[in-house]
Short mmCIF file of C-alpha atoms in Angstrom, two decimals:
data_model
loop_
_atom_site.label_atom_id
_atom_site.label_comp_id
_atom_site.label_asym_id
_atom_site.label_seq_id
_atom_site.Cartn_x
_atom_site.Cartn_y
_atom_site.Cartn_z
CA MET A 1184 91.02 12.65 82.79
CA THR A 1185 94.76 12.85 83.50
CA THR A 1186 96.51 11.20 86.43
CA GLN A 1187 96.95 14.60 88.10
CA GLU A 1188 93.24 15.31 87.74
CA GLN A 1189 92.31 11.86 89.15
CA THR A 1190 94.58 12.44 92.11
CA PHE A 1191 92.86 15.80 92.68
CA ILE A 1192 89.44 14.10 92.69
CA ASP A 1193 90.66 11.36 95.02
CA HIS A 1194 91.96 13.92 97.50
CA ILE A 1195 88.63 15.74 97.50
CA TYR A 1196 86.79 12.41 97.99
CA ALA A 1197 89.04 11.46 100.91
CA PHE A 1198 88.41 14.89 102.47
CA ALA A 1199 84.65 14.42 102.05
CA ARG A 1200 84.71 10.99 103.73
CA ARG A 1201 86.74 12.27 106.66
CA LEU A 1202 84.41 15.24 106.99
CA LEU A 1203 81.34 12.97 107.06
CA LEU A 1204 82.97 10.71 109.67
CA LEU A 1205 83.67 13.72 111.87
CA ARG A 1206 80.07 14.89 111.45
CA LEU A 1207 78.90 11.39 112.46
CA LEU A 1208 81.12 11.55 115.55
CA ASN A 1209 79.71 14.98 116.38
CA ARG A 1210 76.13 13.70 116.08
CA LEU A 1211 76.92 10.63 118.21
CA ILE A 1212 78.38 12.78 121.00
CA TRP A 1213 75.35 15.05 120.96
CA LEU A 1214 73.07 12.01 120.89
CA VAL A 1215 74.74 10.57 123.99
CA LEU A 1216 74.59 13.90 125.82
CA LEU A 1217 70.92 14.39 125.00
CA ILE A 1218 70.07 10.85 126.12
CA LEU A 1219 71.99 11.36 129.37
CA VAL A 1220 70.20 14.64 130.07
CA LEU A 1221 66.81 13.11 129.26
CA TRP A 1222 67.57 9.99 131.28
CA LEU A 1223 68.87 11.91 134.28
CA SER A 1224 66.05 14.45 134.36
CA VAL A 1225 63.23 11.90 134.15
CA ALA A 1226 64.88 9.50 136.61
CA VAL A 1227 65.39 12.30 139.13
CA ALA A 1228 61.79 13.42 138.70
CA ASP A 1229 60.53 9.87 139.28
CA ARG A 1230 62.85 9.51 142.26
CA PHE A 1231 61.36 12.53 144.03
CA PHE A 1232 57.75 12.53 142.77
CA TYR A 1233 57.20 8.80 142.04
CA PHE A 1234 55.10 8.79 138.89
CA SER A 1235 51.98 6.64 138.72
CA THR A 1236 51.74 3.62 136.43
CA ILE A 1237 49.71 5.56 133.85
CA THR A 1238 52.19 8.45 133.90
CA ARG A 1239 55.13 6.09 133.49
CA ALA A 1240 53.38 4.38 130.56
CA GLY A 1241 52.80 7.77 128.91
CA LEU A 1242 56.42 8.77 129.48
CA TRP A 1243 57.54 5.44 128.01
CA VAL A 1244 55.63 6.15 124.79
CA ILE A 1245 57.00 9.72 124.61
CA HIS A 1246 60.56 8.55 125.29
CA VAL A 1247 60.39 5.88 122.60
CA GLY A 1248 59.23 8.53 120.11
CA ILE A 1249 62.00 10.95 121.14
CA LEU A 1250 64.62 8.20 121.01
CA LEU A 1251 63.55 7.13 117.52
CA TYR A 1252 63.68 10.77 116.36
CA LEU A 1253 67.13 11.29 117.86
CA LEU A 1254 68.46 8.07 116.34
CA GLY A 1255 67.13 9.06 112.92
CA ARG A 1256 68.42 12.62 113.15
CA PHE A 1257 71.79 12.05 114.82
CA LEU A 1258 72.76 8.55 113.71
CA PHE A 1259 70.91 7.12 110.71
CA SER A 1260 70.97 10.32 108.63
CA PRO A 1261 74.79 10.84 108.90
CA LEU A 1262 75.33 7.14 108.26
CA LYS A 1263 73.17 7.33 105.17
CA ASP A 1264 75.19 10.30 103.82
CA TYR A 1265 78.44 8.48 104.50
CA TRP A 1266 77.47 5.23 102.77
CA ARG A 1267 75.98 7.06 99.78
CA LEU A 1268 79.17 9.04 99.12
CA LYS A 1269 81.09 7.66 96.10
CA PRO A 1270 84.07 9.03 94.08
CA LYS A 1271 81.70 9.82 91.22
CA SER A 1272 79.22 11.64 93.47
CA ASP A 1273 78.83 15.39 93.21
CA LEU A 1274 81.48 16.68 95.63
CA THR A 1275 80.89 20.36 94.90
CA GLN A 1276 79.70 21.19 98.42
CA TYR A 1277 82.87 19.71 99.91
CA VAL A 1278 85.06 21.59 97.44
CA ARG A 1279 83.35 24.85 98.49
CA ILE A 1280 84.28 24.02 102.09
CA LEU A 1281 87.90 23.60 101.02
CA SER A 1282 87.80 26.91 99.13
CA LYS A 1283 86.64 28.71 102.26
CA ALA A 1284 89.31 26.95 104.33
CA TYR A 1285 92.04 28.15 101.88
CA ASN A 1286 90.57 31.68 101.60
CA ASP A 1287 89.88 31.25 97.93
CA PRO A 1288 87.59 34.21 97.08
CA HIS A 1289 87.27 33.22 93.44
CA GLU A 1290 86.52 29.56 94.24
CA ASP A 1291 89.24 28.34 91.88
CA LEU A 1292 89.02 24.84 93.44
CA VAL A 1293 85.33 24.71 92.64
CA THR A 1294 86.02 25.85 89.08
CA ALA A 1295 88.74 23.22 88.59
CA TYR A 1296 86.55 20.46 90.01
CA GLN A 1297 83.59 21.38 87.83
CA LEU A 1298 85.78 21.64 84.73
CA ILE A 1299 87.37 18.23 85.39
CA THR A 1300 84.05 16.51 86.04
CA GLY A 1301 82.23 18.33 83.20
CA ARG A 1302 79.80 20.07 85.56
CA ALA A 1303 80.88 23.60 84.49
CA GLN A 1304 78.99 25.54 81.89
CA GLN A 1305 80.62 25.19 78.44
CA GLY A 1306 81.78 28.68 77.37
CA ALA A 1307 85.52 28.50 76.75
CA SER A 1308 87.46 26.30 74.37
CA GLY A 1309 88.96 23.00 75.50
CA ALA A 1310 92.49 24.42 75.39
CA LEU A 1311 91.57 27.32 77.65
CA GLN A 1312 89.82 24.96 80.09
CA ARG A 1313 92.84 22.67 80.16
CA ALA A 1314 95.15 25.60 80.84
CA ALA A 1315 92.90 26.84 83.68
CA ILE A 1316 92.82 23.38 85.25
CA GLU A 1317 96.59 22.97 85.11
CA LYS A 1318 97.12 26.40 86.64
CA ILE A 1319 94.76 25.71 89.55
CA LEU A 1320 96.11 22.19 90.18
CA LYS A 1321 99.66 23.49 90.19
CA GLN A 1322 98.66 26.12 92.75
CA TYR A 1323 97.14 23.54 95.16
CA ASP A 1324 99.37 20.56 94.29
CA SER A 1325 101.42 20.71 97.49
CA LEU A 1326 98.39 20.98 99.83
CA VAL A 1327 96.85 18.06 101.75
CA PHE A 1328 93.08 18.54 101.77
CA GLY A 1329 92.54 16.11 104.64
CA GLU A 1330 94.29 18.49 107.07
CA GLN A 1331 91.34 20.86 106.76
CA ALA A 1332 88.98 18.26 108.31
CA LYS A 1333 90.01 18.74 111.94
CA ILE A 1334 88.23 17.11 114.90
CA ARG A 1335 88.18 20.09 117.27
CA PRO A 1336 85.35 22.05 115.59
CA PHE A 1337 83.15 18.97 115.74
CA LEU A 1338 83.38 18.48 119.50
CA PRO A 1339 80.67 20.01 121.76
CA PRO A 1340 81.77 22.71 124.20
CA LEU A 1341 83.98 21.15 126.85
CA SER A 1342 82.17 22.90 129.70
CA LEU A 1343 78.79 21.49 128.58
CA THR A 1344 80.16 17.98 128.15
CA ALA A 1345 81.89 18.07 131.53
CA ALA A 1346 78.79 19.39 133.28
CA VAL A 1347 76.58 16.64 131.86
CA VAL A 1348 79.04 13.79 132.45
CA ILE A 1349 80.07 14.91 135.96
CA GLY A 1350 76.46 15.58 137.00
CA PHE A 1351 75.36 12.20 135.69
CA GLY A 1352 78.22 10.37 137.37
CA LEU A 1353 77.76 12.22 140.67
CA PHE A 1354 74.05 11.43 140.85
CA ILE A 1355 74.64 7.75 140.07
CA SER A 1356 77.39 7.46 142.68
CA LEU A 1357 75.23 9.03 145.39
CA HIS A 1358 71.85 7.53 144.47
CA PHE A 1359 72.65 4.44 142.43
CA THR A 1360 69.93 2.23 143.95
CA GLU A 1361 67.18 4.84 143.54
CA PHE A 1362 68.42 5.69 140.03
CA LYS A 1363 68.37 2.02 139.07
CA ARG A 1364 64.81 1.52 140.36
CA SER A 1365 63.59 4.69 138.63
CA THR A 1366 65.17 3.56 135.36
CA LEU A 1367 63.61 0.11 135.63
CA ARG A 1368 60.21 1.66 136.38
CA LEU A 1369 60.45 3.81 133.26
CA LEU A 1370 61.53 0.85 131.12
CA ASN A 1371 58.75 -1.35 132.52
CA PRO A 1372 55.90 0.96 133.64
CA THR A 1373 53.72 -1.92 134.90
CA LYS A 1374 56.12 -2.84 137.71
CA ALA A 1375 56.85 -0.60 140.69
CA TYR A 1376 60.32 -1.98 141.57
CA LEU A 1377 59.86 -0.97 145.20
CA PRO A 1378 62.95 -0.89 147.42
CA GLN A 1379 63.79 -4.04 149.34
CA PRO A 1380 63.44 -3.53 153.08
CA GLU A 1381 66.51 -3.97 155.25
CA TYR A 1382 64.76 -6.95 156.79
CA LEU A 1383 61.75 -9.08 155.96
CA LEU A 1384 59.74 -10.66 158.76
CA THR A 1385 56.80 -12.73 157.54
CA VAL A 1386 54.44 -14.10 160.18
CA SER A 1387 51.83 -16.78 159.66
CA PRO A 1388 48.97 -17.48 160.09
CA GLY A 1389 48.48 -13.74 160.72
CA ASP A 1390 44.92 -12.88 161.71
CA THR A 1391 43.19 -16.18 162.35
CA THR A 1392 40.56 -18.09 164.29
CA VAL A 1393 41.03 -21.11 166.55
CA VAL A 1394 38.61 -23.42 168.32
CA LYS A 1395 38.59 -23.12 172.09
CA GLY A 1396 41.03 -25.51 173.71
CA LYS A 1397 43.02 -26.16 170.52
CA ASP A 1398 46.69 -25.35 169.92
CA LEU A 1399 47.99 -22.73 167.49
CA ARG A 1400 51.45 -22.70 165.89
CA ILE A 1401 52.95 -19.27 165.11
CA ILE A 1402 55.61 -19.31 162.37
CA ALA A 1403 57.97 -16.43 161.54
CA ARG A 1404 60.19 -16.44 158.43
CA TYR A 1405 63.02 -13.93 158.55
CA GLN A 1406 65.40 -12.43 155.98
CA GLY A 1407 67.93 -9.81 156.94
CA PRO A 1408 70.81 -9.26 159.38
CA SER A 1409 71.56 -12.25 161.61
CA LEU A 1410 69.56 -12.40 164.83
CA THR A 1411 70.35 -12.91 168.47
CA ALA A 1412 66.82 -14.03 169.24
CA CYS A 1413 63.28 -14.04 167.95
CA ARG A 1414 60.45 -13.53 170.44
CA LEU A 1415 56.71 -14.02 170.41
CA VAL A 1416 54.77 -11.37 172.32
CA TYR A 1417 51.09 -12.07 173.00
CA TRP A 1418 48.40 -10.65 175.24
CA GLN A 1419 44.67 -10.56 175.82
CA PRO A 1420 42.98 -7.66 174.01
CA ASP A 1421 41.54 -6.23 177.23
CA ARG A 1422 44.91 -6.43 179.01
CA PRO A 1423 47.57 -5.06 176.64
CA GLN A 1424 49.65 -3.85 179.59
CA ASN A 1425 50.35 -7.46 180.64
CA PRO A 1426 51.95 -9.16 177.61
CA ARG A 1427 53.71 -12.49 177.75
CA VAL A 1428 57.06 -12.86 176.01
CA VAL A 1429 58.44 -16.25 174.94
CA PHE A 1430 61.44 -17.18 172.82
CA MET A 1431 60.65 -18.93 169.57
CA LYS A 1432 62.46 -22.04 168.40
CA GLU A 1433 64.52 -21.73 165.23
CA LYS A 1434 65.25 -24.02 162.30
CA SER A 1435 66.88 -22.75 159.07
CA GLN A 1436 65.85 -19.10 159.58
CA VAL A 1437 62.29 -20.23 160.38
CA PHE A 1438 61.08 -19.54 163.91
CA PHE A 1439 58.03 -21.18 165.51
CA TYR A 1440 56.15 -21.46 168.78
CA ASP A 1441 53.02 -23.41 169.79
CA LEU A 1442 50.38 -21.68 171.87
CA LYS A 1443 48.73 -24.46 173.86
CA ASN A 1444 45.09 -24.86 174.88
CA ILE A 1445 43.82 -21.44 173.85
CA ARG A 1446 41.02 -20.24 176.12
CA SER A 1447 40.46 -16.61 175.07
CA ASP A 1448 40.96 -14.10 172.24
CA LEU A 1449 44.58 -13.02 171.80
CA MET A 1450 46.75 -10.40 170.13
CA TYR A 1451 50.31 -11.23 169.12
CA ALA A 1452 53.40 -9.90 167.35
CA VAL A 1453 56.89 -11.20 166.62
CA GLU A 1454 60.06 -9.31 167.58
CA ALA A 1455 63.48 -9.99 166.05
CA GLU A 1456 66.64 -8.77 167.77
CA PRO A 1457 69.59 -8.30 165.34
CA ARG A 1458 73.04 -9.53 166.28
CA ASN A 1459 74.90 -6.65 164.56
CA ARG A 1460 76.23 -4.28 167.20
CA HIS A 1461 75.37 -1.27 165.01
CA LEU A 1462 71.73 -2.39 165.13
CA LYS A 1463 71.86 -3.47 168.76
CA ASP A 1464 69.38 -0.85 169.93
CA ARG A 1465 66.87 -1.73 167.22
CA ILE A 1466 64.14 -4.34 167.40
CA PHE A 1467 62.49 -5.52 164.20
CA ARG A 1468 58.81 -5.95 165.03
CA SER A 1469 56.05 -7.43 162.91
CA PRO A 1470 52.54 -5.98 162.69
CA GLU A 1471 50.10 -7.03 165.38
CA PHE A 1472 47.70 -9.87 164.60
CA LYS A 1473 44.44 -11.08 166.13
CA VAL A 1474 43.50 -14.58 167.23
CA LYS A 1475 39.74 -14.95 167.61
CA MET A 1476 38.69 -17.90 169.74
CA LEU A 1477 35.68 -19.83 168.46
CA ILE A 1478 33.48 -21.51 171.06
CA PRO A 1479 32.20 -24.81 169.61
CA PRO A 1480 28.74 -26.13 170.42
CA GLU A 1481 28.62 -28.36 173.49
CA VAL A 1482 25.97 -30.53 175.10
CA GLN A 1483 25.39 -28.87 178.44
CA GLU A 1484 22.54 -31.12 179.52
CA VAL A 1485 21.19 -34.45 178.32
CA GLN A 1486 18.06 -36.19 179.65
CA ILE A 1487 17.26 -39.81 178.72
CA THR A 1488 13.77 -41.33 179.12
CA VAL A 1489 13.26 -45.07 178.45
CA ARG A 1490 9.76 -46.49 177.89
CA PRO A 1491 9.72 -50.32 177.83
CA PRO A 1492 7.18 -52.14 175.61
CA ALA A 1493 3.61 -52.14 177.01
CA TYR A 1494 3.46 -55.94 177.32
CA THR A 1495 6.25 -55.85 179.87
CA ARG A 1496 4.16 -53.62 182.14
CA MET A 1497 7.42 -52.10 183.23
CA PRO A 1498 7.31 -48.41 184.19
CA LYS A 1499 9.17 -45.79 182.18
CA MET A 1500 12.63 -44.98 183.37
CA VAL A 1501 13.96 -41.40 183.58
CA LEU A 1502 17.72 -41.33 183.92
CA GLU A 1503 19.55 -38.71 185.90
CA LYS A 1504 20.64 -35.66 183.94
CA ASN A 1505 23.78 -36.09 181.89
CA VAL A 1506 23.67 -39.87 182.25
CA GLY A 1507 23.69 -41.43 178.81
CA ASP A 1508 24.48 -45.11 179.45
CA PHE A 1509 21.42 -47.28 180.05
CA SER A 1510 19.94 -50.79 179.81
CA ALA A 1511 16.57 -51.50 178.26
CA VAL A 1512 14.43 -54.29 176.92
CA ALA A 1513 14.54 -54.64 173.15
CA GLY A 1514 11.72 -52.60 171.63
CA SER A 1515 11.94 -49.86 174.26
CA ARG A 1516 11.37 -46.32 173.03
CA VAL A 1517 14.08 -43.87 174.05
CA THR A 1518 13.64 -40.11 174.14
CA VAL A 1519 16.77 -37.95 174.21
CA ARG A 1520 16.46 -34.30 175.18
CA ILE A 1521 19.47 -32.00 174.96
CA ARG A 1522 20.33 -28.41 175.78
CA SER A 1523 23.44 -26.82 174.26
CA ASN A 1524 25.56 -23.77 175.02
CA LYS A 1525 24.37 -22.12 171.77
CA GLU A 1526 21.26 -20.06 171.32
CA VAL A 1527 20.71 -21.57 167.89
CA LEU A 1528 21.85 -24.86 166.39
CA SER A 1529 21.79 -25.52 162.67
CA SER A 1530 21.64 -29.31 163.05
CA ALA A 1531 22.06 -32.13 165.58
CA TRP A 1532 21.77 -35.88 165.43
CA VAL A 1533 22.35 -39.11 167.33
CA GLY A 1534 25.01 -41.20 165.62
CA PHE A 1535 25.10 -44.92 166.38
CA GLY A 1536 28.05 -47.25 166.14
CA SER A 1537 26.15 -49.20 163.50
CA GLY A 1538 26.14 -46.11 161.25
CA THR A 1539 22.48 -45.14 161.78
CA LYS A 1540 21.67 -41.46 162.35
CA VAL A 1541 18.60 -40.06 164.10
CA PRO A 1542 18.11 -36.27 163.73
CA PHE A 1543 16.97 -34.01 166.55
CA ARG A 1544 13.93 -31.79 166.31
CA LEU A 1545 15.51 -28.47 167.18
CA ARG A 1546 14.13 -25.45 168.91
CA GLY A 1547 16.82 -22.81 169.29
CA GLY A 1548 19.69 -24.44 171.12
CA SER A 1549 17.64 -27.42 172.41
CA GLY A 1550 16.32 -30.51 170.71
CA THR A 1551 14.54 -33.85 171.06
CA ALA A 1552 15.19 -37.16 169.33
CA GLU A 1553 13.55 -40.60 169.64
CA PHE A 1554 14.65 -44.07 168.69
CA PHE A 1555 13.88 -47.72 169.52
CA VAL A 1556 16.30 -50.12 171.12
CA ARG A 1557 16.89 -53.08 168.81
CA SER A 1558 20.20 -54.42 170.01
CA ALA A 1559 23.20 -53.52 172.11
CA ASP A 1560 24.91 -50.49 170.59
CA GLU A 1561 26.78 -47.28 171.32
CA TYR A 1562 25.90 -43.73 170.34
CA ARG A 1563 27.16 -40.17 170.35
CA ILE A 1564 25.43 -36.80 170.10
CA PHE A 1565 26.66 -34.53 167.32
CA LEU A 1566 25.99 -30.77 167.11
CA ARG A 1567 26.54 -28.12 164.43
CA ASP A 1568 26.16 -24.39 165.01
CA THR A 1569 25.35 -21.69 162.46
CA SER A 1570 29.07 -21.37 161.62
CA ALA A 1571 29.21 -25.09 160.70
CA LEU A 1572 31.37 -25.64 163.78
CA GLY A 1573 30.89 -29.03 165.41
CA ASN A 1574 31.25 -30.22 168.97
CA PRO A 1575 34.72 -31.71 169.42
CA ASP A 1576 35.16 -35.21 170.83
CA PRO A 1577 31.53 -36.07 171.65
CA ILE A 1578 31.08 -38.54 174.51
CA THR A 1579 30.39 -42.16 173.58
CA TYR A 1580 27.41 -43.69 175.44
CA HIS A 1581 26.51 -47.39 175.60
CA ILE A 1582 23.19 -49.24 175.35
CA ALA A 1583 22.78 -52.68 176.93
CA VAL A 1584 19.80 -54.95 176.13
CA LEU A 1585 18.01 -56.67 179.03
CA PRO A 1586 16.91 -60.31 178.55
CA ASP A 1587 13.22 -60.72 177.66
CA ASP A 1588 12.41 -64.45 178.36
CA ALA A 1589 9.09 -66.16 177.46
CA PRO A 1590 6.39 -66.23 180.27
CA ARG A 1591 6.54 -69.14 182.83
CA VAL A 1592 3.75 -70.49 185.10
CA GLU A 1593 4.39 -72.20 188.47
CA ILE A 1594 1.63 -73.88 190.56
CA VAL A 1595 2.27 -72.80 194.09
CA GLN A 1596 -0.86 -74.39 195.70
CA PRO A 1597 -1.49 -77.21 196.32
CA GLY A 1598 2.03 -77.80 195.06
CA GLN A 1599 1.76 -81.64 195.34
CA ASP A 1600 -0.14 -84.70 194.05
CA MET A 1601 -3.50 -85.33 195.79
CA GLU A 1602 -6.77 -87.36 195.53
CA SER A 1603 -10.18 -85.77 195.27
CA VAL A 1604 -13.82 -86.92 195.44
CA PRO A 1605 -16.15 -86.13 192.57
CA ASP A 1606 -17.40 -82.53 192.43
CA ALA A 1607 -14.90 -81.35 195.00
CA ILE A 1608 -13.47 -77.78 194.78
CA ILE A 1609 -9.68 -77.57 194.99
CA PRO A 1610 -8.09 -74.07 195.39
CA VAL A 1611 -5.18 -73.55 193.07
#
């Protein structure tokens, strides 16, 4: 192969490489446009129709398949052709393209290339082939093959490209937040990526229960525009038209207020007033919550009966109702009868300071317990209702032990020394 022939082959190879690069560019542009159209259409659909989790998962699988196909068709295949192209490869198809570009009806370039590379059918003598090659090379010697690989034919229509790019950019500029959330939902179907509210007002404890007479702290945590004030609004369920409004105390964006000595069921809500003048007429209000008051069991009546030991011949002692302190001789039997404010009690017992417990025999909301006085002590009466709620702060009663001295005998009559005759009767 002569130097002129090698130069001819090199020019064809350079043209082929440039042509493949332009084809790769063309495929990349189409790939980007197709991805933008697919991305925009699905994101818009999710924005307006909000696909379910299952639908998003199905779309994710479909999109991955389409993306892999597009990458293989528009990127990997042109890359493979480009990297496989070598100077010794068969460049016939690229020479035919050059022949068409130069209006060569007889495909002289193809003939010259095939004769040089030995791909032509052997029919003429070597001298005739050499003469044909020289003639063709001389005819195309001044031409630059690379000029025929122009970029314009490989670009998509300008109107289509502009429509896609402008539409995509316009939608993003007007609906960036929604577009972002829709895209994230499609990339991760298991998460909803719901929009963040303009403010977040979290109130605790929410719906709750509280024992009658106890205090309840309401806490409100706020995120959003700065506030002028945060108020607690509460009312009785049967009197919603007469709510009470109090200002909550604030510490590090946490607001709180203590409701003291609760005596009835309540409803409450928290209102936040923004400082921003554009939001001046708006009040951020939490949902309404319920506070159910629990009535604990209480001893409404207690009756103490003390029975001293029989040898004392002392009568039994019935204390006045609701009197629990008493004095008794050691060994006395004490009966405690109670009546509570509950129709049914689950358990009740007498608890002594020494740690001893004596259970009540219950009947509905009443009960009876018995114990013996052994020493001075103190006791309290404990109740539990069917909700396991106990009586708060039971009263402490005290037991005092009366002295029980040994018997003494005193001779009252005659009461003095005297003399007596035998067999006399002396009254004592």
